[in-house]
């Protein structure tokens, strides 16, 4: 993408013009959440100004308009991730709820002697729900190991599949700490070869690369709207029809039923079986608008722009004496984790903030990675489509200054 094209994109994000103290904001905490373009902000206002009404239950005009707008957004999500049918798209609060929905369903069908597989680089939201499912069902949890560089051991994965009764695998596409892009296509094929289902945590992949769930052939795919320019509180669970139909629903309530008597309830067809209660209507509609925004730029263009920035950031940060980079897999996306030898990551983050540079520090909700690396945390810069080489230069300059302040 040209500088002019990026500038045009930046103009859609007024918050990027903000000053932090006397410094321009350099926003590099996109792995936590992205900023929102005007079209998304306007969509929320527009919804409340013009069509606010509950969905799927009214005969009146506004209810029909809001239902149509929400179902139109569902179609956009379906097209965006190349799902076969709209009824495979469940609106949730985000990746965490999407994973909990499947883990909760699984907790009712797993038993003693069954195995759940996750990887060594999972976010807590792809660890804890499975621990809870194992606790409830008596199943065991096995973990795919990784190398110090942040590459999963696929041979060890196949051994786990071969030697255990694995019912479900749940792995991240892209690590939010190490940036590793995992070979999920191969991992999906292997899971299926050994008769297991597989869920892909797409929280850190969906904003950065084209996604095709049909080509991947994953059974479930989870992601969050707020990491891809949509509001917080909206996300997606994709599932194959036969898988979603086979699992018991996650929550009970209005909208998810077919018929209710005190003796027995029958469930609504997909996707409503998994959407109990009044949904985040304006969030779903705004997610549809965020998808329009992404499609207009093009996921291939976003992917190559961010790859260029990642390469530039890696080479520039490497120039700094004492720089330690965590995650050096050949395929990386989005996240760049580092420390300076002798400095605590929280101090680095605070001093960068004093210079207008927003990054995240700590364990990034992935404590097992920190334990494995033997560190308390990292500083992490993470990218979005509106970032520029200038942002990276500011990060590098501020890191050098912080280093001088901390270590002399
Ligand atoms: N999975 C991965 C890989 C993530 O990076 C995150 C959030 C989640 C799941 C949970 O997403 P949520 O939207 O349901 O909260 N990751 C981060 C992060 O890296 N910094 O803040 C949140």
mmCIF file of C-alpha atoms and ligand atoms in Angstrom, residues 29 31-33 93-97 99 121-126 172-177 201-204 223-227 360 364-365 380, ligand 1:
data_model
loop_
_atom_site.group_PDB
_atom_site.id
_atom_site.type_symbol
_atom_site.label_atom_id
_atom_site.label_comp_id
_atom_site.label_asym_id
_atom_site.label_seq_id
_atom_site.Cartn_x
_atom_site.Cartn_y
_atom_site.Cartn_z
ATOM 1 C CA UNK A 29 -1.530 -2.206 21.135
ATOM 2 C CA UNK A 31 -3.450 -7.183 19.638
ATOM 3 C CA UNK A 32 -5.431 -6.073 22.693
ATOM 4 C CA UNK A 33 -7.958 -4.060 20.681
ATOM 5 C CA UNK A 93 -19.528 -11.660 22.879
ATOM 6 C CA UNK A 94 -16.124 -12.581 21.473
ATOM 7 C CA UNK A 95 -13.519 -15.307 21.165
ATOM 8 C CA UNK A 96 -13.729 -16.137 24.868
ATOM 9 C CA UNK A 97 -17.453 -16.797 24.753
ATOM 10 C CA UNK A 99 -14.596 -21.097 22.959
ATOM 11 C CA UNK A 121 1.088 -21.097 23.214
ATOM 12 C CA UNK A 122 -2.591 -20.629 24.043
ATOM 13 C CA UNK A 123 -4.252 -17.542 25.494
ATOM 14 C CA UNK A 124 -5.923 -18.254 28.867
ATOM 15 C CA UNK A 125 -9.290 -18.218 27.111
ATOM 16 C CA UNK A 126 -8.238 -21.312 25.159
ATOM 17 C CA UNK A 172 -4.616 -20.749 18.093
ATOM 18 C CA UNK A 173 -3.967 -19.773 14.476
ATOM 19 C CA UNK A 174 -1.633 -16.925 15.530
ATOM 20 C CA UNK A 175 0.003 -16.515 18.957
ATOM 21 C CA UNK A 176 -0.881 -13.208 20.635
ATOM 22 C CA UNK A 177 2.525 -13.211 22.365
ATOM 23 C CA UNK A 201 -8.845 -19.652 17.849
ATOM 24 C CA UNK A 202 -8.865 -16.938 15.196
ATOM 25 C CA UNK A 203 -8.636 -13.929 17.543
ATOM 26 C CA UNK A 204 -5.229 -12.885 16.174
ATOM 27 C CA UNK A 223 -12.902 -14.616 16.718
ATOM 28 C CA UNK A 224 -13.580 -11.192 18.282
ATOM 29 C CA UNK A 225 -14.944 -8.106 16.559
ATOM 30 C CA UNK A 226 -13.002 -5.605 18.647
ATOM 31 C CA UNK A 227 -9.613 -6.803 17.335
ATOM 32 C CA UNK A 360 1.128 -3.814 26.158
ATOM 33 C CA UNK A 364 -0.589 -11.146 27.876
ATOM 34 C CA UNK A 365 -3.025 -13.684 29.365
ATOM 35 C CA UNK A 380 4.609 -6.282 23.047
HETATM 36 N N1 LIG B 1 -7.356 -15.825 21.939
HETATM 37 C C1 LIG B 1 -6.300 -15.100 21.589
HETATM 38 C C2 LIG B 1 -5.219 -15.693 20.754
HETATM 39 C C3 LIG B 1 -6.227 -13.759 22.019
HETATM 40 O O1 LIG B 1 -5.175 -13.021 21.659
HETATM 41 C C4 LIG B 1 -7.271 -13.211 22.803
HETATM 42 C C5 LIG B 1 -7.210 -11.809 23.339
HETATM 43 C C6 LIG B 1 -8.363 -14.027 23.100
HETATM 44 C C7 LIG B 1 -8.371 -15.329 22.666
HETATM 45 C C8 LIG B 1 -9.531 -13.512 23.878
HETATM 46 O O2 LIG B 1 -10.227 -12.581 23.145
HETATM 47 P P1 LIG B 1 -11.468 -11.774 23.773
HETATM 48 O O3 LIG B 1 -11.803 -10.775 22.728
HETATM 49 O O4 LIG B 1 -12.542 -12.767 24.011
HETATM 50 O O5 LIG B 1 -10.969 -11.168 25.042
HETATM 51 N N2 LIG B 1 -5.925 -11.291 23.442
HETATM 52 C C9 LIG B 1 -5.567 -10.155 24.060
HETATM 53 C C10 LIG B 1 -4.252 -9.673 24.036
HETATM 54 O O6 LIG B 1 -3.328 -10.231 23.477
HETATM 55 N N3 LIG B 1 -4.188 -8.531 24.727
HETATM 56 O O7 LIG B 1 -5.397 -8.251 25.205
HETATM 57 C C11 LIG B 1 -6.261 -9.252 24.796
#
